[in-house]
């Protein structure tokens, strides 16, 4: 089976996850599976919770991208993988894993997936979700406070200290590698429908 890899990148809160979810909903699990770069945050069991909260999670070094590259290569070779599980509440990888089987289309998403050339070279289609900074910050506050048990103060402090500077240094420059740029991501219904049709044509080949 030929496996097509679609990369979806963009800033934190840009609408990547919404886009990926809508693409997933349009196809069966056997045809499309997903991998998020966030699953591959490095393990830091050697640190206590307070130390882990001080780490820069928006820098390329925060991720075990080598493991993700190896997993994608395995999937392209029609091999099943066990991908890691990460807890955003504990800021650490858990002992669990999730089985991911090969499928015709695999969608990978993350803020920094275009930054790494080895990872980038595995992608057949690269999509960048482009959303205004104020919208991204508002979405990030809602997500982290409501879903991840964070305080608004900690979210804003993290945004100003690491998220914004890392976006400017690594995420925004990676936009030049995109084949397609989608304003507002999953909230752009026209672009979503165009992507769905493109993926459907790949599956039906």
PDB file of C-alpha atoms in Angstrom:
ATOM      1  CA  UNK A   1       0.000   0.000   0.000  1.00  0.00           C
ATOM      2  CA  UNK A   2       1.303   3.425  -0.937  1.00  0.00           C
ATOM      3  CA  UNK A   3       1.180   5.788   2.042  1.00  0.00           C
ATOM      4  CA  UNK A   4       0.782   9.547   1.463  1.00  0.00           C
ATOM      5  CA  UNK A   5       2.020  11.894   4.194  1.00  0.00           C
ATOM      6  CA  UNK A   6       0.325  15.272   4.667  1.00  0.00           C
ATOM      7  CA  UNK A   7       1.929  17.786   7.037  1.00  0.00           C
ATOM      8  CA  UNK A   8      -0.152  20.500   8.733  1.00  0.00           C
ATOM      9  CA  UNK A   9       1.920  23.209  10.434  1.00  0.00           C
ATOM     10  CA  UNK A  10       1.194  26.653  11.898  1.00  0.00           C
ATOM     11  CA  UNK A  11       1.402  28.607  15.126  1.00  0.00           C
ATOM     12  CA  UNK A  12      -0.070  27.517  18.436  1.00  0.00           C
ATOM     13  CA  UNK A  13      -3.825  28.132  18.344  1.00  0.00           C
ATOM     14  CA  UNK A  14      -3.878  28.676  14.593  1.00  0.00           C
ATOM     15  CA  UNK A  15      -6.572  26.056  13.900  1.00  0.00           C
ATOM     16  CA  UNK A  16      -4.381  23.055  12.967  1.00  0.00           C
ATOM     17  CA  UNK A  17      -6.219  20.605  15.214  1.00  0.00           C
ATOM     18  CA  UNK A  18      -9.609  21.777  13.957  1.00  0.00           C
ATOM     19  CA  UNK A  19      -8.451  21.290  10.384  1.00  0.00           C
ATOM     20  CA  UNK A  20      -7.090  17.803  11.099  1.00  0.00           C
ATOM     21  CA  UNK A  21     -10.296  16.837  12.939  1.00  0.00           C
ATOM     22  CA  UNK A  22     -12.450  17.881   9.980  1.00  0.00           C
ATOM     23  CA  UNK A  23     -10.238  15.909   7.605  1.00  0.00           C
ATOM     24  CA  UNK A  24     -10.505  12.867   9.889  1.00  0.00           C
ATOM     25  CA  UNK A  25     -14.292  13.155  10.011  1.00  0.00           C
ATOM     26  CA  UNK A  26     -14.468  13.161   6.208  1.00  0.00           C
ATOM     27  CA  UNK A  27     -12.772   9.765   5.883  1.00  0.00           C
ATOM     28  CA  UNK A  28     -12.790   6.360   7.521  1.00  0.00           C
ATOM     29  CA  UNK A  29     -10.121   5.367  10.029  1.00  0.00           C
ATOM     30  CA  UNK A  30      -8.756   2.790   7.585  1.00  0.00           C
ATOM     31  CA  UNK A  31      -8.046   5.472   4.992  1.00  0.00           C
ATOM     32  CA  UNK A  32      -6.690   8.315   7.159  1.00  0.00           C
ATOM     33  CA  UNK A  33      -4.752   8.270  10.435  1.00  0.00           C
ATOM     34  CA  UNK A  34      -3.073  11.112  12.313  1.00  0.00           C
ATOM     35  CA  UNK A  35       0.101  11.778  14.271  1.00  0.00           C
ATOM     36  CA  UNK A  36       0.681  14.930  16.302  1.00  0.00           C
ATOM     37  CA  UNK A  37       4.180  16.255  16.988  1.00  0.00           C
ATOM     38  CA  UNK A  38       2.964  17.039  20.544  1.00  0.00           C
ATOM     39  CA  UNK A  39       2.879  13.291  21.256  1.00  0.00           C
ATOM     40  CA  UNK A  40       6.652  13.302  20.877  1.00  0.00           C
ATOM     41  CA  UNK A  41       7.633  15.771  23.577  1.00  0.00           C
ATOM     42  CA  UNK A  42      10.702  14.411  25.330  1.00  0.00           C
ATOM     43  CA  UNK A  43      10.383  12.544  28.604  1.00  0.00           C
ATOM     44  CA  UNK A  44      11.618  14.402  31.696  1.00  0.00           C
ATOM     45  CA  UNK A  45      11.074  11.983  34.568  1.00  0.00           C
ATOM     46  CA  UNK A  46      14.442  13.094  35.958  1.00  0.00           C
ATOM     47  CA  UNK A  47      12.880  16.484  36.822  1.00  0.00           C
ATOM     48  CA  UNK A  48      10.217  17.408  39.341  1.00  0.00           C
ATOM     49  CA  UNK A  49       6.981  19.106  38.300  1.00  0.00           C
ATOM     50  CA  UNK A  50       8.191  22.643  38.995  1.00  0.00           C
ATOM     51  CA  UNK A  51      11.327  22.092  36.914  1.00  0.00           C
ATOM     52  CA  UNK A  52       9.254  20.697  34.041  1.00  0.00           C
ATOM     53  CA  UNK A  53       6.990  23.761  34.048  1.00  0.00           C
ATOM     54  CA  UNK A  54      10.043  25.946  33.391  1.00  0.00           C
ATOM     55  CA  UNK A  55      11.080  24.149  30.183  1.00  0.00           C
ATOM     56  CA  UNK A  56      10.707  25.794  26.768  1.00  0.00           C
ATOM     57  CA  UNK A  57       8.136  23.606  25.014  1.00  0.00           C
ATOM     58  CA  UNK A  58       8.152  25.714  21.848  1.00  0.00           C
ATOM     59  CA  UNK A  59      11.786  25.060  20.868  1.00  0.00           C
ATOM     60  CA  UNK A  60      12.693  22.283  18.383  1.00  0.00           C
ATOM     61  CA  UNK A  61      14.826  20.608  21.056  1.00  0.00           C
ATOM     62  CA  UNK A  62      11.724  19.987  23.186  1.00  0.00           C
ATOM     63  CA  UNK A  63      10.646  17.209  20.806  1.00  0.00           C
ATOM     64  CA  UNK A  64      11.965  13.718  20.123  1.00  0.00           C
ATOM     65  CA  UNK A  65      11.640  14.341  16.389  1.00  0.00           C
ATOM     66  CA  UNK A  66      14.008  11.462  15.586  1.00  0.00           C
ATOM     67  CA  UNK A  67      11.443   9.040  17.050  1.00  0.00           C
ATOM     68  CA  UNK A  68       8.660  10.631  15.004  1.00  0.00           C
ATOM     69  CA  UNK A  69      10.740  10.367  11.817  1.00  0.00           C
ATOM     70  CA  UNK A  70      11.423   6.685  12.548  1.00  0.00           C
ATOM     71  CA  UNK A  71       7.714   6.053  13.185  1.00  0.00           C
ATOM     72  CA  UNK A  72       6.639   7.738   9.956  1.00  0.00           C
ATOM     73  CA  UNK A  73       9.187   5.711   7.988  1.00  0.00           C
ATOM     74  CA  UNK A  74       7.792   2.548   9.560  1.00  0.00           C
ATOM     75  CA  UNK A  75       4.239   3.543   8.630  1.00  0.00           C
ATOM     76  CA  UNK A  76       5.340   4.285   5.060  1.00  0.00           C
ATOM     77  CA  UNK A  77       6.763   0.740   5.022  1.00  0.00           C
ATOM     78  CA  UNK A  78       3.316  -0.536   6.085  1.00  0.00           C
ATOM     79  CA  UNK A  79       4.498  -1.333   9.614  1.00  0.00           C
ATOM     80  CA  UNK A  80       2.421  -0.711  12.769  1.00  0.00           C
ATOM     81  CA  UNK A  81       3.912   1.592  15.434  1.00  0.00           C
ATOM     82  CA  UNK A  82       3.369   2.330  19.133  1.00  0.00           C
ATOM     83  CA  UNK A  83       3.347   6.092  19.505  1.00  0.00           C
ATOM     84  CA  UNK A  84       3.927   7.759  22.894  1.00  0.00           C
ATOM     85  CA  UNK A  85       1.310   9.502  25.039  1.00  0.00           C
ATOM     86  CA  UNK A  86       2.044  12.890  26.597  1.00  0.00           C
ATOM     87  CA  UNK A  87       0.319  14.530  29.583  1.00  0.00           C
ATOM     88  CA  UNK A  88      -0.019  18.306  29.313  1.00  0.00           C
ATOM     89  CA  UNK A  89      -1.191  18.388  32.929  1.00  0.00           C
ATOM     90  CA  UNK A  90       1.954  16.678  34.252  1.00  0.00           C
ATOM     91  CA  UNK A  91       4.238  18.086  31.542  1.00  0.00           C
ATOM     92  CA  UNK A  92       5.675  14.642  30.950  1.00  0.00           C
ATOM     93  CA  UNK A  93       5.341  11.524  28.825  1.00  0.00           C
ATOM     94  CA  UNK A  94       3.214   8.773  30.333  1.00  0.00           C
ATOM     95  CA  UNK A  95       3.997   5.047  30.455  1.00  0.00           C
ATOM     96  CA  UNK A  96       1.206   4.355  27.951  1.00  0.00           C
ATOM     97  CA  UNK A  97       1.368   4.058  24.178  1.00  0.00           C
ATOM     98  CA  UNK A  98      -1.174   4.018  21.348  1.00  0.00           C
ATOM     99  CA  UNK A  99      -1.111   1.618  18.408  1.00  0.00           C
ATOM    100  CA  UNK A 100      -1.151   3.321  15.002  1.00  0.00           C
ATOM    101  CA  UNK A 101      -1.648   1.181  11.914  1.00  0.00           C
ATOM    102  CA  UNK A 102      -0.567   2.168   8.389  1.00  0.00           C
ATOM    103  CA  UNK A 103      -3.227   3.839   6.256  1.00  0.00           C
ATOM    104  CA  UNK A 104      -3.397   5.302   2.775  1.00  0.00           C
ATOM    105  CA  UNK A 105      -3.077   8.839   4.140  1.00  0.00           C
ATOM    106  CA  UNK A 106      -1.325   9.899   7.323  1.00  0.00           C
ATOM    107  CA  UNK A 107      -1.783  13.485   8.523  1.00  0.00           C
ATOM    108  CA  UNK A 108       0.887  14.860  10.850  1.00  0.00           C
ATOM    109  CA  UNK A 109       0.513  18.187  12.605  1.00  0.00           C
ATOM    110  CA  UNK A 110       2.546  20.440  14.859  1.00  0.00           C
ATOM    111  CA  UNK A 111       3.968  23.920  15.190  1.00  0.00           C
ATOM    112  CA  UNK A 112       7.489  22.866  14.179  1.00  0.00           C
ATOM    113  CA  UNK A 113       7.089  19.990  11.735  1.00  0.00           C
ATOM    114  CA  UNK A 114       8.386  22.087   8.810  1.00  0.00           C
ATOM    115  CA  UNK A 115      11.428  23.252  10.796  1.00  0.00           C
ATOM    116  CA  UNK A 116      13.106  19.824  10.633  1.00  0.00           C
ATOM    117  CA  UNK A 117      14.310  18.940   7.136  1.00  0.00           C
ATOM    118  CA  UNK A 118      14.410  15.178   7.725  1.00  0.00           C
ATOM    119  CA  UNK A 119      10.772  15.249   8.838  1.00  0.00           C
ATOM    120  CA  UNK A 120       9.804  17.695   6.105  1.00  0.00           C
ATOM    121  CA  UNK A 121      11.280  15.490   3.394  1.00  0.00           C
ATOM    122  CA  UNK A 122       8.909  12.656   4.339  1.00  0.00           C
ATOM    123  CA  UNK A 123       5.845  14.772   3.498  1.00  0.00           C
ATOM    124  CA  UNK A 124       4.071  14.615   0.146  1.00  0.00           C
ATOM    125  CA  UNK A 125       1.900  17.679   0.831  1.00  0.00           C
ATOM    126  CA  UNK A 126       2.751  20.514   3.247  1.00  0.00           C
ATOM    127  CA  UNK A 127      -0.062  22.759   4.528  1.00  0.00           C
ATOM    128  CA  UNK A 128       0.578  25.869   6.664  1.00  0.00           C
ATOM    129  CA  UNK A 129      -2.285  27.313   8.711  1.00  0.00           C
ATOM    130  CA  UNK A 130      -1.895  31.105   8.874  1.00  0.00           C
ATOM    131  CA  UNK A 131      -3.850  32.914  11.615  1.00  0.00           C
ATOM    132  CA  UNK A 132      -3.448  36.345  13.269  1.00  0.00           C
ATOM    133  CA  UNK A 133      -1.457  36.385  16.524  1.00  0.00           C
ATOM    134  CA  UNK A 134      -4.290  37.854  18.640  1.00  0.00           C
ATOM    135  CA  UNK A 135      -6.660  35.091  17.514  1.00  0.00           C
ATOM    136  CA  UNK A 136      -4.051  32.423  18.246  1.00  0.00           C
ATOM    137  CA  UNK A 137      -3.438  33.819  21.748  1.00  0.00           C
ATOM    138  CA  UNK A 138      -7.167  33.935  22.555  1.00  0.00           C
ATOM    139  CA  UNK A 139      -7.619  30.317  21.433  1.00  0.00           C
ATOM    140  CA  UNK A 140      -4.559  29.219  23.412  1.00  0.00           C
ATOM    141  CA  UNK A 141      -5.897  30.839  26.598  1.00  0.00           C
ATOM    142  CA  UNK A 142      -9.278  29.136  26.203  1.00  0.00           C
ATOM    143  CA  UNK A 143      -7.682  25.742  25.471  1.00  0.00           C
ATOM    144  CA  UNK A 144      -5.079  25.765  28.243  1.00  0.00           C
ATOM    145  CA  UNK A 145      -7.356  27.169  30.954  1.00  0.00           C
ATOM    146  CA  UNK A 146     -10.416  25.039  30.109  1.00  0.00           C
ATOM    147  CA  UNK A 147      -8.775  21.773  28.986  1.00  0.00           C
ATOM    148  CA  UNK A 148      -5.354  21.681  30.626  1.00  0.00           C
ATOM    149  CA  UNK A 149      -6.011  23.128  34.064  1.00  0.00           C
ATOM    150  CA  UNK A 150      -3.726  26.132  33.602  1.00  0.00           C
ATOM    151  CA  UNK A 151      -4.168  29.613  35.068  1.00  0.00           C
ATOM    152  CA  UNK A 152      -4.638  32.536  32.681  1.00  0.00           C
ATOM    153  CA  UNK A 153      -1.550  34.219  34.176  1.00  0.00           C
ATOM    154  CA  UNK A 154       0.658  31.205  33.466  1.00  0.00           C
ATOM    155  CA  UNK A 155      -0.626  30.918  29.885  1.00  0.00           C
ATOM    156  CA  UNK A 156       0.065  34.590  29.126  1.00  0.00           C
ATOM    157  CA  UNK A 157       3.476  34.439  30.808  1.00  0.00           C
ATOM    158  CA  UNK A 158       4.430  31.382  28.750  1.00  0.00           C
ATOM    159  CA  UNK A 159       3.145  33.018  25.572  1.00  0.00           C
ATOM    160  CA  UNK A 160       5.282  36.123  26.070  1.00  0.00           C
ATOM    161  CA  UNK A 161       8.399  34.315  27.271  1.00  0.00           C
ATOM    162  CA  UNK A 162       8.591  31.359  24.854  1.00  0.00           C
ATOM    163  CA  UNK A 163       5.600  30.904  22.509  1.00  0.00           C
ATOM    164  CA  UNK A 164       5.800  34.288  20.769  1.00  0.00           C
ATOM    165  CA  UNK A 165       9.628  34.448  20.385  1.00  0.00           C
ATOM    166  CA  UNK A 166       9.836  30.813  19.229  1.00  0.00           C
ATOM    167  CA  UNK A 167       7.019  31.423  16.747  1.00  0.00           C
ATOM    168  CA  UNK A 168       8.942  34.347  15.287  1.00  0.00           C
ATOM    169  CA  UNK A 169      12.246  32.438  15.227  1.00  0.00           C
ATOM    170  CA  UNK A 170      11.132  28.998  14.006  1.00  0.00           C
ATOM    171  CA  UNK A 171       7.433  28.678  13.084  1.00  0.00           C
ATOM    172  CA  UNK A 172       6.821  31.724  10.899  1.00  0.00           C
ATOM    173  CA  UNK A 173      10.014  31.228   8.804  1.00  0.00           C
ATOM    174  CA  UNK A 174       8.998  27.596   8.119  1.00  0.00           C
ATOM    175  CA  UNK A 175       5.966  28.860   6.209  1.00  0.00           C
ATOM    176  CA  UNK A 176       8.172  29.171   3.120  1.00  0.00           C
ATOM    177  CA  UNK A 177       8.283  25.364   2.850  1.00  0.00           C
ATOM    178  CA  UNK A 178       4.484  25.045   2.531  1.00  0.00           C
ATOM    179  CA  UNK A 179       2.812  23.891  -0.668  1.00  0.00           C
ATOM    180  CA  UNK A 180      -0.500  25.387   0.496  1.00  0.00           C
ATOM    181  CA  UNK A 181      -1.207  28.233   2.954  1.00  0.00           C
ATOM    182  CA  UNK A 182      -4.678  28.239   4.550  1.00  0.00           C
ATOM    183  CA  UNK A 183      -5.888  31.309   6.479  1.00  0.00           C
ATOM    184  CA  UNK A 184      -7.795  30.336   9.662  1.00  0.00           C
ATOM    185  CA  UNK A 185      -7.188  26.590   9.242  1.00  0.00           C
ATOM    186  CA  UNK A 186     -10.165  24.378  10.048  1.00  0.00           C
ATOM    187  CA  UNK A 187     -12.454  27.419  10.181  1.00  0.00           C
ATOM    188  CA  UNK A 188     -11.863  28.056   6.458  1.00  0.00           C
ATOM    189  CA  UNK A 189     -14.617  25.870   5.001  1.00  0.00           C
ATOM    190  CA  UNK A 190     -13.648  26.461   1.356  1.00  0.00           C
ATOM    191  CA  UNK A 191     -10.035  25.438   1.931  1.00  0.00           C
ATOM    192  CA  UNK A 192     -11.085  22.417   4.015  1.00  0.00           C
ATOM    193  CA  UNK A 193     -13.346  21.176   1.227  1.00  0.00           C
ATOM    194  CA  UNK A 194     -10.546  21.599  -1.326  1.00  0.00           C
ATOM    195  CA  UNK A 195      -8.188  19.568   0.878  1.00  0.00           C
ATOM    196  CA  UNK A 196     -10.808  16.859   1.345  1.00  0.00           C
ATOM    197  CA  UNK A 197     -11.186  16.546  -2.432  1.00  0.00           C
ATOM    198  CA  UNK A 198      -7.392  16.371  -2.873  1.00  0.00           C
ATOM    199  CA  UNK A 199      -7.083  13.646  -0.250  1.00  0.00           C
ATOM    200  CA  UNK A 200     -10.016  11.726  -1.751  1.00  0.00           C
ATOM    201  CA  UNK A 201      -8.277  11.715  -5.145  1.00  0.00           C
ATOM    202  CA  UNK A 202      -5.097  10.373  -3.514  1.00  0.00           C
ATOM    203  CA  UNK A 203      -7.024   7.573  -1.786  1.00  0.00           C
ATOM    204  CA  UNK A 204      -8.855   6.599  -4.954  1.00  0.00           C
ATOM    205  CA  UNK A 205      -5.721   6.373  -7.114  1.00  0.00           C
TER     206      UNK A 205
END
